């Protein structure tokens, strides 16, 4: 359904972590502990050279997560911010200093018929070609 994984993450953050429409909330620590990671999560990820990447377990879960059209229709605003909970679940020690979560396509806007505002989207969305014109044409405010 979604073409841009990072755009889907913004939607999931809204529905799962902010509005609590999608439950249960995904917690990467639970997944890693179930796989046998014990003790310090930072040390475990450091030893695996996985500190600054989207963890495969999170990518798989969020890629496969189905969101219904009814759930999508409830989304009127999104927030694009380096401190989103979903980013901490995907890359727990990501520092926000690179383009790891930049949105590169706005094709998925069609999935959100009631989207009106993207907070903080001025940087995260602008990596998508023609972003400013696309958002303006859809009547979506960015700020």
PDB file of C-alpha atoms in Angstrom:
ATOM      1  CA  UNK A   1       0.000   0.000   0.000  1.00  0.00           C
ATOM      2  CA  UNK A   2       2.670   2.567   1.009  1.00  0.00           C
ATOM      3  CA  UNK A   3       5.478   3.372  -1.407  1.00  0.00           C
ATOM      4  CA  UNK A   4       7.670   5.414   0.935  1.00  0.00           C
ATOM      5  CA  UNK A   5       8.643   3.608   4.139  1.00  0.00           C
ATOM      6  CA  UNK A   6       9.526   6.851   5.928  1.00  0.00           C
ATOM      7  CA  UNK A   7       6.168   8.409   5.093  1.00  0.00           C
ATOM      8  CA  UNK A   8       4.461   5.305   6.463  1.00  0.00           C
ATOM      9  CA  UNK A   9       6.452   5.736   9.667  1.00  0.00           C
ATOM     10  CA  UNK A  10       4.992   9.237  10.122  1.00  0.00           C
ATOM     11  CA  UNK A  11       1.497   7.799   9.750  1.00  0.00           C
ATOM     12  CA  UNK A  12       2.193   4.916  12.134  1.00  0.00           C
ATOM     13  CA  UNK A  13       3.650   7.286  14.711  1.00  0.00           C
ATOM     14  CA  UNK A  14       0.435   9.303  14.599  1.00  0.00           C
ATOM     15  CA  UNK A  15      -1.852   6.269  14.825  1.00  0.00           C
ATOM     16  CA  UNK A  16       0.172   4.059  17.199  1.00  0.00           C
ATOM     17  CA  UNK A  17       2.154   6.325  19.497  1.00  0.00           C
ATOM     18  CA  UNK A  18       0.164   9.576  19.495  1.00  0.00           C
ATOM     19  CA  UNK A  19      -3.491   8.603  19.012  1.00  0.00           C
ATOM     20  CA  UNK A  20      -3.152   4.982  20.218  1.00  0.00           C
ATOM     21  CA  UNK A  21      -5.508   3.792  17.460  1.00  0.00           C
ATOM     22  CA  UNK A  22      -3.208   0.903  16.543  1.00  0.00           C
ATOM     23  CA  UNK A  23      -2.377  -1.395  19.448  1.00  0.00           C
ATOM     24  CA  UNK A  24      -0.282  -2.937  20.833  1.00  0.00           C
ATOM     25  CA  UNK A  25       2.528  -0.438  20.540  1.00  0.00           C
ATOM     26  CA  UNK A  26       5.666  -1.903  18.977  1.00  0.00           C
ATOM     27  CA  UNK A  27       8.695  -1.866  21.287  1.00  0.00           C
ATOM     28  CA  UNK A  28      12.037  -2.809  19.753  1.00  0.00           C
ATOM     29  CA  UNK A  29      13.523  -3.570  23.179  1.00  0.00           C
ATOM     30  CA  UNK A  30      10.954  -6.336  23.680  1.00  0.00           C
ATOM     31  CA  UNK A  31      11.784  -7.818  20.274  1.00  0.00           C
ATOM     32  CA  UNK A  32      15.536  -7.733  20.886  1.00  0.00           C
ATOM     33  CA  UNK A  33      15.205  -9.209  24.355  1.00  0.00           C
ATOM     34  CA  UNK A  34      13.058 -12.026  22.915  1.00  0.00           C
ATOM     35  CA  UNK A  35      15.914 -12.702  20.468  1.00  0.00           C
ATOM     36  CA  UNK A  36      18.323 -13.083  23.357  1.00  0.00           C
ATOM     37  CA  UNK A  37      19.774  -9.595  23.679  1.00  0.00           C
ATOM     38  CA  UNK A  38      20.384  -9.071  27.367  1.00  0.00           C
ATOM     39  CA  UNK A  39      21.716  -6.221  29.423  1.00  0.00           C
ATOM     40  CA  UNK A  40      22.670  -2.927  27.839  1.00  0.00           C
ATOM     41  CA  UNK A  41      20.812  -2.416  24.562  1.00  0.00           C
ATOM     42  CA  UNK A  42      23.322   0.224  23.401  1.00  0.00           C
ATOM     43  CA  UNK A  43      26.220  -2.195  23.907  1.00  0.00           C
ATOM     44  CA  UNK A  44      24.381  -4.970  22.065  1.00  0.00           C
ATOM     45  CA  UNK A  45      23.631  -2.729  19.067  1.00  0.00           C
ATOM     46  CA  UNK A  46      27.150  -1.282  19.120  1.00  0.00           C
ATOM     47  CA  UNK A  47      28.679  -4.758  19.012  1.00  0.00           C
ATOM     48  CA  UNK A  48      26.399  -5.636  16.079  1.00  0.00           C
ATOM     49  CA  UNK A  49      27.308  -2.347  14.296  1.00  0.00           C
ATOM     50  CA  UNK A  50      23.621  -1.356  14.265  1.00  0.00           C
ATOM     51  CA  UNK A  51      23.556   1.931  16.166  1.00  0.00           C
ATOM     52  CA  UNK A  52      22.681   4.267  13.294  1.00  0.00           C
ATOM     53  CA  UNK A  53      20.488   2.194  11.044  1.00  0.00           C
ATOM     54  CA  UNK A  54      16.879   1.058  10.952  1.00  0.00           C
ATOM     55  CA  UNK A  55      16.866  -2.310  12.676  1.00  0.00           C
ATOM     56  CA  UNK A  56      15.628  -5.097  10.428  1.00  0.00           C
ATOM     57  CA  UNK A  57      13.112  -6.293  13.016  1.00  0.00           C
ATOM     58  CA  UNK A  58      11.493  -2.858  13.108  1.00  0.00           C
ATOM     59  CA  UNK A  59      11.602  -2.445   9.325  1.00  0.00           C
ATOM     60  CA  UNK A  60       9.913  -5.803   8.817  1.00  0.00           C
ATOM     61  CA  UNK A  61       7.234  -5.136  11.448  1.00  0.00           C
ATOM     62  CA  UNK A  62       6.337  -1.666  10.188  1.00  0.00           C
ATOM     63  CA  UNK A  63       6.508  -2.669   6.521  1.00  0.00           C
ATOM     64  CA  UNK A  64       4.101  -5.555   7.140  1.00  0.00           C
ATOM     65  CA  UNK A  65       1.783  -3.583   9.439  1.00  0.00           C
ATOM     66  CA  UNK A  66      -1.602  -3.158   7.792  1.00  0.00           C
ATOM     67  CA  UNK A  67      -3.446   0.105   8.262  1.00  0.00           C
ATOM     68  CA  UNK A  68      -7.108   0.173   7.306  1.00  0.00           C
ATOM     69  CA  UNK A  69      -8.647   2.878   5.118  1.00  0.00           C
ATOM     70  CA  UNK A  70     -10.809   3.879   8.106  1.00  0.00           C
ATOM     71  CA  UNK A  71      -7.696   4.389  10.234  1.00  0.00           C
ATOM     72  CA  UNK A  72      -6.017   6.380   7.462  1.00  0.00           C
ATOM     73  CA  UNK A  73      -9.082   8.595   7.138  1.00  0.00           C
ATOM     74  CA  UNK A  74      -8.648   9.741  10.757  1.00  0.00           C
ATOM     75  CA  UNK A  75      -5.273  11.325  10.030  1.00  0.00           C
ATOM     76  CA  UNK A  76      -5.710  15.083   9.724  1.00  0.00           C
ATOM     77  CA  UNK A  77      -2.211  16.079  10.726  1.00  0.00           C
ATOM     78  CA  UNK A  78       1.243  14.542  10.870  1.00  0.00           C
ATOM     79  CA  UNK A  79       4.378  15.536  12.721  1.00  0.00           C
ATOM     80  CA  UNK A  80       7.838  15.183  11.202  1.00  0.00           C
ATOM     81  CA  UNK A  81      10.333  15.567  14.031  1.00  0.00           C
ATOM     82  CA  UNK A  82      13.586  13.801  14.852  1.00  0.00           C
ATOM     83  CA  UNK A  83      12.287  12.981  18.320  1.00  0.00           C
ATOM     84  CA  UNK A  84       9.298  10.885  17.245  1.00  0.00           C
ATOM     85  CA  UNK A  85       8.789   7.700  19.240  1.00  0.00           C
ATOM     86  CA  UNK A  86       8.705   5.593  16.084  1.00  0.00           C
ATOM     87  CA  UNK A  87      12.237   6.673  15.180  1.00  0.00           C
ATOM     88  CA  UNK A  88      13.449   5.494  18.588  1.00  0.00           C
ATOM     89  CA  UNK A  89      11.800   2.138  17.937  1.00  0.00           C
ATOM     90  CA  UNK A  90      13.409   1.816  14.490  1.00  0.00           C
ATOM     91  CA  UNK A  91      16.877   3.134  15.325  1.00  0.00           C
ATOM     92  CA  UNK A  92      17.089   3.501  19.119  1.00  0.00           C
ATOM     93  CA  UNK A  93      20.298   5.523  19.147  1.00  0.00           C
ATOM     94  CA  UNK A  94      19.788   7.588  15.989  1.00  0.00           C
ATOM     95  CA  UNK A  95      20.920  11.149  16.588  1.00  0.00           C
ATOM     96  CA  UNK A  96      18.798  12.917  13.967  1.00  0.00           C
ATOM     97  CA  UNK A  97      21.842  14.260  12.157  1.00  0.00           C
ATOM     98  CA  UNK A  98      21.365  12.554   8.802  1.00  0.00           C
ATOM     99  CA  UNK A  99      18.684  11.764   6.233  1.00  0.00           C
ATOM    100  CA  UNK A 100      17.799   8.293   7.547  1.00  0.00           C
ATOM    101  CA  UNK A 101      14.109   9.176   7.908  1.00  0.00           C
ATOM    102  CA  UNK A 102      13.665  11.749   5.136  1.00  0.00           C
ATOM    103  CA  UNK A 103      10.565  11.257   2.990  1.00  0.00           C
ATOM    104  CA  UNK A 104      11.575  10.909  -0.675  1.00  0.00           C
ATOM    105  CA  UNK A 105       8.144  10.457  -2.258  1.00  0.00           C
ATOM    106  CA  UNK A 106       4.763  12.021  -1.604  1.00  0.00           C
ATOM    107  CA  UNK A 107       2.831   9.445  -3.634  1.00  0.00           C
ATOM    108  CA  UNK A 108       1.311   8.161  -0.385  1.00  0.00           C
ATOM    109  CA  UNK A 109      -0.530  11.429   0.276  1.00  0.00           C
ATOM    110  CA  UNK A 110      -3.422   9.923  -1.672  1.00  0.00           C
ATOM    111  CA  UNK A 111      -3.875   7.421   1.182  1.00  0.00           C
ATOM    112  CA  UNK A 112      -4.679  10.252   3.615  1.00  0.00           C
ATOM    113  CA  UNK A 113      -7.787  11.985   2.270  1.00  0.00           C
ATOM    114  CA  UNK A 114      -8.193  14.210   5.334  1.00  0.00           C
ATOM    115  CA  UNK A 115      -4.586  15.297   5.870  1.00  0.00           C
ATOM    116  CA  UNK A 116      -4.444  19.082   6.297  1.00  0.00           C
ATOM    117  CA  UNK A 117      -1.218  19.880   8.161  1.00  0.00           C
ATOM    118  CA  UNK A 118       2.309  18.493   8.432  1.00  0.00           C
ATOM    119  CA  UNK A 119       4.098  19.957  11.450  1.00  0.00           C
ATOM    120  CA  UNK A 120       7.860  20.169  11.022  1.00  0.00           C
ATOM    121  CA  UNK A 121       7.574  18.910   7.470  1.00  0.00           C
ATOM    122  CA  UNK A 122       9.526  21.744   5.952  1.00  0.00           C
ATOM    123  CA  UNK A 123      12.763  19.741   6.110  1.00  0.00           C
ATOM    124  CA  UNK A 124      11.665  16.097   6.208  1.00  0.00           C
ATOM    125  CA  UNK A 125       9.268  16.399   3.264  1.00  0.00           C
ATOM    126  CA  UNK A 126      11.367  18.588   1.036  1.00  0.00           C
ATOM    127  CA  UNK A 127      13.592  15.684  -0.012  1.00  0.00           C
ATOM    128  CA  UNK A 128      10.679  14.554  -2.202  1.00  0.00           C
ATOM    129  CA  UNK A 129      10.776  15.994  -5.723  1.00  0.00           C
ATOM    130  CA  UNK A 130       8.222  18.774  -6.189  1.00  0.00           C
ATOM    131  CA  UNK A 131       7.196  18.590  -2.533  1.00  0.00           C
ATOM    132  CA  UNK A 132       6.237  22.230  -2.115  1.00  0.00           C
ATOM    133  CA  UNK A 133       4.000  22.247  -5.192  1.00  0.00           C
ATOM    134  CA  UNK A 134       2.463  18.858  -4.379  1.00  0.00           C
ATOM    135  CA  UNK A 135       1.556  19.832  -0.826  1.00  0.00           C
ATOM    136  CA  UNK A 136       0.205  23.203  -1.900  1.00  0.00           C
ATOM    137  CA  UNK A 137      -1.943  21.607  -4.625  1.00  0.00           C
ATOM    138  CA  UNK A 138      -3.472  19.260  -2.030  1.00  0.00           C
ATOM    139  CA  UNK A 139      -4.162  22.083   0.398  1.00  0.00           C
ATOM    140  CA  UNK A 140      -1.760  20.711   2.994  1.00  0.00           C
ATOM    141  CA  UNK A 141      -0.075  23.299   5.181  1.00  0.00           C
ATOM    142  CA  UNK A 142       3.521  22.752   6.257  1.00  0.00           C
ATOM    143  CA  UNK A 143       5.111  24.410   9.210  1.00  0.00           C
TER     144      UNK A 143
END
